[in-house]
């Protein structure tokens, strides 16, 4: 027999599916995808909840159920980039791991949507500390997590000395490619650039 104390829990369990159905994951993902498309099309300043909802094929209410403003929506989407992560290379050598990391990162940074969104959000980050923090997490922490594993593997193989300045090493690994792809926004990398960058970075790391 069900006691009175159990009845609220029972009713709560019965209500849960209805609440979960309101925030369907496919709708959430459609909205997130629409944010990227809208950012690329009009930029952060001109982006609106109405435009996102229209692009996602949902009503504005569906967006506001999940995020209370376009700022919080963009922060959520940008922050999600960091947790997606990059694959950790395992080629058996430091130079090989760096080459693979650069190839994957370069393709991601040169994706048409990313190449339009990142500079726009960087400009917004200069005016908005919350966006700056999200960009820091998305563009730096994700890359550094992989780079740290590459360095640890190289140290284990004896390719680099233990106890090096890891912050300096991480800057050396990530800086050049981001400079060319995000700051200079070179439309095309020179032939053999990634291989040359991996070799030069390897030698630089060995010298630290």
PDB file of C-alpha atoms in Angstrom:
ATOM      1  CA  UNK A   1       0.000   0.000   0.000  1.00  0.00           C
ATOM      2  CA  UNK A   2       1.282   3.479  -0.857  1.00  0.00           C
ATOM      3  CA  UNK A   3       1.486   5.813   2.102  1.00  0.00           C
ATOM      4  CA  UNK A   4       0.638   9.504   2.034  1.00  0.00           C
ATOM      5  CA  UNK A   5       4.345  10.301   2.370  1.00  0.00           C
ATOM      6  CA  UNK A   6       5.002   8.459  -0.871  1.00  0.00           C
ATOM      7  CA  UNK A   7       2.318  10.236  -2.904  1.00  0.00           C
ATOM      8  CA  UNK A   8       4.243  13.480  -3.663  1.00  0.00           C
ATOM      9  CA  UNK A   9       7.244  11.439  -4.868  1.00  0.00           C
ATOM     10  CA  UNK A  10       4.959   9.338  -7.046  1.00  0.00           C
ATOM     11  CA  UNK A  11       3.338  12.400  -8.562  1.00  0.00           C
ATOM     12  CA  UNK A  12       6.789  13.930  -9.105  1.00  0.00           C
ATOM     13  CA  UNK A  13       7.975  10.831 -10.949  1.00  0.00           C
ATOM     14  CA  UNK A  14       4.901  10.938 -13.145  1.00  0.00           C
ATOM     15  CA  UNK A  15       5.414  14.611 -13.974  1.00  0.00           C
ATOM     16  CA  UNK A  16       9.093  14.236 -14.923  1.00  0.00           C
ATOM     17  CA  UNK A  17       8.537  12.888 -18.463  1.00  0.00           C
ATOM     18  CA  UNK A  18       6.247  15.793 -19.299  1.00  0.00           C
ATOM     19  CA  UNK A  19       8.849  18.308 -18.126  1.00  0.00           C
ATOM     20  CA  UNK A  20      11.621  16.504 -19.972  1.00  0.00           C
ATOM     21  CA  UNK A  21       9.572  16.518 -23.166  1.00  0.00           C
ATOM     22  CA  UNK A  22       9.383  20.318 -23.084  1.00  0.00           C
ATOM     23  CA  UNK A  23      13.174  20.582 -23.314  1.00  0.00           C
ATOM     24  CA  UNK A  24      13.697  18.057 -26.074  1.00  0.00           C
ATOM     25  CA  UNK A  25      17.343  17.519 -26.853  1.00  0.00           C
ATOM     26  CA  UNK A  26      16.821  17.682 -30.621  1.00  0.00           C
ATOM     27  CA  UNK A  27      15.255  21.128 -30.237  1.00  0.00           C
ATOM     28  CA  UNK A  28      18.117  22.274 -27.998  1.00  0.00           C
ATOM     29  CA  UNK A  29      20.681  21.100 -30.542  1.00  0.00           C
ATOM     30  CA  UNK A  30      18.768  22.792 -33.377  1.00  0.00           C
ATOM     31  CA  UNK A  31      18.895  26.075 -31.458  1.00  0.00           C
ATOM     32  CA  UNK A  32      22.625  25.695 -30.763  1.00  0.00           C
ATOM     33  CA  UNK A  33      23.290  25.055 -34.452  1.00  0.00           C
ATOM     34  CA  UNK A  34      21.177  28.089 -35.353  1.00  0.00           C
ATOM     35  CA  UNK A  35      23.311  30.251 -33.053  1.00  0.00           C
ATOM     36  CA  UNK A  36      26.462  29.409 -35.004  1.00  0.00           C
ATOM     37  CA  UNK A  37      24.722  30.081 -38.303  1.00  0.00           C
ATOM     38  CA  UNK A  38      23.226  33.349 -37.091  1.00  0.00           C
ATOM     39  CA  UNK A  39      26.532  34.546 -35.665  1.00  0.00           C
ATOM     40  CA  UNK A  40      28.236  33.840 -38.969  1.00  0.00           C
ATOM     41  CA  UNK A  41      25.483  35.571 -40.928  1.00  0.00           C
ATOM     42  CA  UNK A  42      24.906  38.765 -38.927  1.00  0.00           C
ATOM     43  CA  UNK A  43      27.416  38.887 -36.038  1.00  0.00           C
ATOM     44  CA  UNK A  44      26.787  39.093 -32.321  1.00  0.00           C
ATOM     45  CA  UNK A  45      25.603  42.712 -32.222  1.00  0.00           C
ATOM     46  CA  UNK A  46      22.816  42.161 -34.775  1.00  0.00           C
ATOM     47  CA  UNK A  47      21.937  38.653 -33.649  1.00  0.00           C
ATOM     48  CA  UNK A  48      18.498  38.307 -32.045  1.00  0.00           C
ATOM     49  CA  UNK A  49      16.481  35.626 -30.306  1.00  0.00           C
ATOM     50  CA  UNK A  50      13.864  36.040 -33.040  1.00  0.00           C
ATOM     51  CA  UNK A  51      16.416  35.327 -35.763  1.00  0.00           C
ATOM     52  CA  UNK A  52      17.785  32.309 -33.912  1.00  0.00           C
ATOM     53  CA  UNK A  53      14.308  30.889 -33.367  1.00  0.00           C
ATOM     54  CA  UNK A  54      13.368  31.421 -37.004  1.00  0.00           C
ATOM     55  CA  UNK A  55      16.560  29.734 -38.218  1.00  0.00           C
ATOM     56  CA  UNK A  56      16.034  26.810 -35.817  1.00  0.00           C
ATOM     57  CA  UNK A  57      12.398  26.423 -36.848  1.00  0.00           C
ATOM     58  CA  UNK A  58      11.066  26.935 -33.317  1.00  0.00           C
ATOM     59  CA  UNK A  59       9.169  29.605 -31.429  1.00  0.00           C
ATOM     60  CA  UNK A  60      10.908  32.234 -29.282  1.00  0.00           C
ATOM     61  CA  UNK A  61       9.445  30.564 -26.207  1.00  0.00           C
ATOM     62  CA  UNK A  62      11.493  27.434 -26.901  1.00  0.00           C
ATOM     63  CA  UNK A  63      14.666  29.536 -26.781  1.00  0.00           C
ATOM     64  CA  UNK A  64      13.711  31.459 -23.650  1.00  0.00           C
ATOM     65  CA  UNK A  65      12.875  28.225 -21.830  1.00  0.00           C
ATOM     66  CA  UNK A  66      16.525  27.291 -22.128  1.00  0.00           C
ATOM     67  CA  UNK A  67      18.367  30.632 -21.990  1.00  0.00           C
ATOM     68  CA  UNK A  68      17.182  33.956 -20.577  1.00  0.00           C
ATOM     69  CA  UNK A  69      19.058  36.167 -23.054  1.00  0.00           C
ATOM     70  CA  UNK A  70      21.139  36.013 -26.209  1.00  0.00           C
ATOM     71  CA  UNK A  71      24.264  36.640 -24.099  1.00  0.00           C
ATOM     72  CA  UNK A  72      23.635  33.557 -21.970  1.00  0.00           C
ATOM     73  CA  UNK A  73      22.825  31.550 -25.097  1.00  0.00           C
ATOM     74  CA  UNK A  74      26.077  32.530 -26.795  1.00  0.00           C
ATOM     75  CA  UNK A  75      28.085  31.949 -23.607  1.00  0.00           C
ATOM     76  CA  UNK A  76      26.632  28.454 -23.326  1.00  0.00           C
ATOM     77  CA  UNK A  77      27.363  27.601 -26.946  1.00  0.00           C
ATOM     78  CA  UNK A  78      30.890  29.016 -26.910  1.00  0.00           C
ATOM     79  CA  UNK A  79      31.708  27.312 -23.600  1.00  0.00           C
ATOM     80  CA  UNK A  80      30.511  24.009 -25.053  1.00  0.00           C
ATOM     81  CA  UNK A  81      33.343  24.184 -27.603  1.00  0.00           C
ATOM     82  CA  UNK A  82      35.874  23.629 -24.837  1.00  0.00           C
ATOM     83  CA  UNK A  83      34.293  20.462 -23.481  1.00  0.00           C
ATOM     84  CA  UNK A  84      33.988  18.953 -26.966  1.00  0.00           C
ATOM     85  CA  UNK A  85      37.767  18.667 -26.942  1.00  0.00           C
ATOM     86  CA  UNK A  86      40.322  17.840 -29.611  1.00  0.00           C
ATOM     87  CA  UNK A  87      41.577  14.313 -30.165  1.00  0.00           C
ATOM     88  CA  UNK A  88      44.902  13.645 -28.439  1.00  0.00           C
ATOM     89  CA  UNK A  89      47.463  12.512 -31.051  1.00  0.00           C
ATOM     90  CA  UNK A  90      49.482   9.361 -30.394  1.00  0.00           C
ATOM     91  CA  UNK A  91      51.941   9.019 -33.259  1.00  0.00           C
ATOM     92  CA  UNK A  92      54.924   7.957 -31.140  1.00  0.00           C
ATOM     93  CA  UNK A  93      56.919  11.173 -31.589  1.00  0.00           C
ATOM     94  CA  UNK A  94      56.642  14.783 -30.472  1.00  0.00           C
ATOM     95  CA  UNK A  95      56.924  16.146 -34.001  1.00  0.00           C
ATOM     96  CA  UNK A  96      54.306  13.713 -35.290  1.00  0.00           C
ATOM     97  CA  UNK A  97      51.906  14.571 -32.465  1.00  0.00           C
ATOM     98  CA  UNK A  98      52.344  18.297 -33.091  1.00  0.00           C
ATOM     99  CA  UNK A  99      51.820  17.872 -36.817  1.00  0.00           C
ATOM    100  CA  UNK A 100      48.541  16.027 -36.234  1.00  0.00           C
ATOM    101  CA  UNK A 101      47.399  18.588 -33.652  1.00  0.00           C
ATOM    102  CA  UNK A 102      48.124  21.426 -36.083  1.00  0.00           C
ATOM    103  CA  UNK A 103      46.265  19.716 -38.911  1.00  0.00           C
ATOM    104  CA  UNK A 104      43.119  19.209 -36.809  1.00  0.00           C
ATOM    105  CA  UNK A 105      43.260  22.689 -35.281  1.00  0.00           C
ATOM    106  CA  UNK A 106      43.905  24.345 -38.620  1.00  0.00           C
ATOM    107  CA  UNK A 107      40.880  22.685 -40.211  1.00  0.00           C
ATOM    108  CA  UNK A 108      38.694  23.741 -37.286  1.00  0.00           C
ATOM    109  CA  UNK A 109      39.892  27.352 -37.321  1.00  0.00           C
ATOM    110  CA  UNK A 110      39.478  27.629 -41.088  1.00  0.00           C
ATOM    111  CA  UNK A 111      35.958  26.277 -41.156  1.00  0.00           C
ATOM    112  CA  UNK A 112      33.861  29.011 -42.854  1.00  0.00           C
ATOM    113  CA  UNK A 113      31.577  29.415 -39.845  1.00  0.00           C
ATOM    114  CA  UNK A 114      34.386  29.447 -37.267  1.00  0.00           C
ATOM    115  CA  UNK A 115      36.473  31.886 -39.306  1.00  0.00           C
ATOM    116  CA  UNK A 116      33.607  34.383 -39.208  1.00  0.00           C
ATOM    117  CA  UNK A 117      32.435  33.798 -35.637  1.00  0.00           C
ATOM    118  CA  UNK A 118      35.750  33.843 -33.763  1.00  0.00           C
ATOM    119  CA  UNK A 119      36.916  37.355 -34.808  1.00  0.00           C
ATOM    120  CA  UNK A 120      33.445  38.759 -34.110  1.00  0.00           C
ATOM    121  CA  UNK A 121      33.330  37.248 -30.638  1.00  0.00           C
ATOM    122  CA  UNK A 122      36.873  38.407 -29.941  1.00  0.00           C
ATOM    123  CA  UNK A 123      35.745  41.952 -30.663  1.00  0.00           C
ATOM    124  CA  UNK A 124      32.790  41.492 -28.313  1.00  0.00           C
ATOM    125  CA  UNK A 125      35.117  39.996 -25.688  1.00  0.00           C
ATOM    126  CA  UNK A 126      36.994  43.289 -25.514  1.00  0.00           C
ATOM    127  CA  UNK A 127      33.756  44.916 -24.304  1.00  0.00           C
ATOM    128  CA  UNK A 128      32.178  42.073 -22.340  1.00  0.00           C
ATOM    129  CA  UNK A 129      34.117  40.217 -19.602  1.00  0.00           C
ATOM    130  CA  UNK A 130      31.672  37.281 -19.636  1.00  0.00           C
ATOM    131  CA  UNK A 131      32.261  36.662 -23.327  1.00  0.00           C
ATOM    132  CA  UNK A 132      36.002  37.125 -22.765  1.00  0.00           C
ATOM    133  CA  UNK A 133      35.979  34.397 -20.113  1.00  0.00           C
ATOM    134  CA  UNK A 134      34.012  32.046 -22.377  1.00  0.00           C
ATOM    135  CA  UNK A 135      36.372  32.670 -25.291  1.00  0.00           C
ATOM    136  CA  UNK A 136      39.353  32.044 -23.018  1.00  0.00           C
ATOM    137  CA  UNK A 137      37.881  28.704 -22.016  1.00  0.00           C
ATOM    138  CA  UNK A 138      36.912  27.680 -25.546  1.00  0.00           C
ATOM    139  CA  UNK A 139      40.012  28.751 -27.454  1.00  0.00           C
ATOM    140  CA  UNK A 140      42.739  28.200 -24.876  1.00  0.00           C
ATOM    141  CA  UNK A 141      41.819  25.609 -22.287  1.00  0.00           C
ATOM    142  CA  UNK A 142      40.654  23.014 -24.819  1.00  0.00           C
ATOM    143  CA  UNK A 143      43.864  23.343 -26.823  1.00  0.00           C
ATOM    144  CA  UNK A 144      46.053  23.368 -23.725  1.00  0.00           C
ATOM    145  CA  UNK A 145      44.500  20.162 -22.410  1.00  0.00           C
ATOM    146  CA  UNK A 146      45.642  18.307 -25.524  1.00  0.00           C
ATOM    147  CA  UNK A 147      49.002  20.080 -25.664  1.00  0.00           C
ATOM    148  CA  UNK A 148      49.705  19.152 -22.030  1.00  0.00           C
ATOM    149  CA  UNK A 149      49.143  15.480 -22.851  1.00  0.00           C
ATOM    150  CA  UNK A 150      51.473  15.765 -25.844  1.00  0.00           C
ATOM    151  CA  UNK A 151      54.171  17.262 -23.622  1.00  0.00           C
ATOM    152  CA  UNK A 152      53.702  14.572 -20.981  1.00  0.00           C
ATOM    153  CA  UNK A 153      54.082  11.836 -23.595  1.00  0.00           C
ATOM    154  CA  UNK A 154      57.186  13.502 -25.047  1.00  0.00           C
ATOM    155  CA  UNK A 155      58.731  13.780 -21.584  1.00  0.00           C
ATOM    156  CA  UNK A 156      57.972  10.107 -20.927  1.00  0.00           C
ATOM    157  CA  UNK A 157      59.755   9.180 -24.177  1.00  0.00           C
ATOM    158  CA  UNK A 158      62.740  11.341 -23.202  1.00  0.00           C
ATOM    159  CA  UNK A 159      62.290  13.798 -26.093  1.00  0.00           C
ATOM    160  CA  UNK A 160      62.098  16.837 -23.819  1.00  0.00           C
ATOM    161  CA  UNK A 161      63.581  17.492 -20.399  1.00  0.00           C
ATOM    162  CA  UNK A 162      61.404  17.154 -17.304  1.00  0.00           C
ATOM    163  CA  UNK A 163      60.459  20.236 -15.331  1.00  0.00           C
ATOM    164  CA  UNK A 164      60.376  22.705 -18.230  1.00  0.00           C
ATOM    165  CA  UNK A 165      58.269  25.871 -18.053  1.00  0.00           C
ATOM    166  CA  UNK A 166      54.946  24.378 -19.159  1.00  0.00           C
ATOM    167  CA  UNK A 167      53.213  27.731 -19.687  1.00  0.00           C
ATOM    168  CA  UNK A 168      55.987  28.826 -22.036  1.00  0.00           C
ATOM    169  CA  UNK A 169      55.868  25.466 -23.808  1.00  0.00           C
ATOM    170  CA  UNK A 170      52.104  25.706 -24.286  1.00  0.00           C
ATOM    171  CA  UNK A 171      52.422  29.240 -25.671  1.00  0.00           C
ATOM    172  CA  UNK A 172      55.082  28.007 -28.080  1.00  0.00           C
ATOM    173  CA  UNK A 173      52.842  25.184 -29.277  1.00  0.00           C
ATOM    174  CA  UNK A 174      49.607  27.128 -29.713  1.00  0.00           C
ATOM    175  CA  UNK A 175      50.716  30.666 -30.491  1.00  0.00           C
ATOM    176  CA  UNK A 176      51.952  30.563 -34.109  1.00  0.00           C
ATOM    177  CA  UNK A 177      48.952  28.789 -35.631  1.00  0.00           C
ATOM    178  CA  UNK A 178      46.400  30.961 -33.830  1.00  0.00           C
ATOM    179  CA  UNK A 179      48.344  34.066 -34.839  1.00  0.00           C
ATOM    180  CA  UNK A 180      48.214  33.174 -38.509  1.00  0.00           C
ATOM    181  CA  UNK A 181      44.698  31.716 -38.611  1.00  0.00           C
ATOM    182  CA  UNK A 182      42.838  34.003 -36.187  1.00  0.00           C
ATOM    183  CA  UNK A 183      44.785  37.264 -36.000  1.00  0.00           C
ATOM    184  CA  UNK A 184      46.302  37.634 -39.464  1.00  0.00           C
ATOM    185  CA  UNK A 185      43.524  35.475 -40.962  1.00  0.00           C
ATOM    186  CA  UNK A 186      45.708  34.326 -43.804  1.00  0.00           C
ATOM    187  CA  UNK A 187      43.346  32.877 -46.423  1.00  0.00           C
ATOM    188  CA  UNK A 188      45.598  29.926 -47.170  1.00  0.00           C
ATOM    189  CA  UNK A 189      48.558  28.356 -45.400  1.00  0.00           C
ATOM    190  CA  UNK A 190      51.764  28.101 -47.453  1.00  0.00           C
ATOM    191  CA  UNK A 191      52.590  24.640 -48.765  1.00  0.00           C
ATOM    192  CA  UNK A 192      54.387  22.611 -46.104  1.00  0.00           C
ATOM    193  CA  UNK A 193      53.663  25.196 -43.392  1.00  0.00           C
ATOM    194  CA  UNK A 194      52.202  22.788 -40.835  1.00  0.00           C
ATOM    195  CA  UNK A 195      55.078  20.339 -41.191  1.00  0.00           C
ATOM    196  CA  UNK A 196      57.631  23.141 -40.889  1.00  0.00           C
ATOM    197  CA  UNK A 197      55.800  24.536 -37.868  1.00  0.00           C
ATOM    198  CA  UNK A 198      55.784  21.126 -36.176  1.00  0.00           C
ATOM    199  CA  UNK A 199      59.531  20.702 -36.782  1.00  0.00           C
ATOM    200  CA  UNK A 200      60.386  24.210 -35.557  1.00  0.00           C
ATOM    201  CA  UNK A 201      58.188  23.847 -32.475  1.00  0.00           C
ATOM    202  CA  UNK A 202      59.752  20.479 -31.666  1.00  0.00           C
ATOM    203  CA  UNK A 203      63.243  21.971 -31.798  1.00  0.00           C
ATOM    204  CA  UNK A 204      62.113  24.936 -29.713  1.00  0.00           C
ATOM    205  CA  UNK A 205      60.626  22.666 -27.054  1.00  0.00           C
ATOM    206  CA  UNK A 206      63.810  20.597 -26.889  1.00  0.00           C
ATOM    207  CA  UNK A 207      65.766  23.774 -26.276  1.00  0.00           C
ATOM    208  CA  UNK A 208      63.657  24.917 -23.313  1.00  0.00           C
TER     209      UNK A 208
END
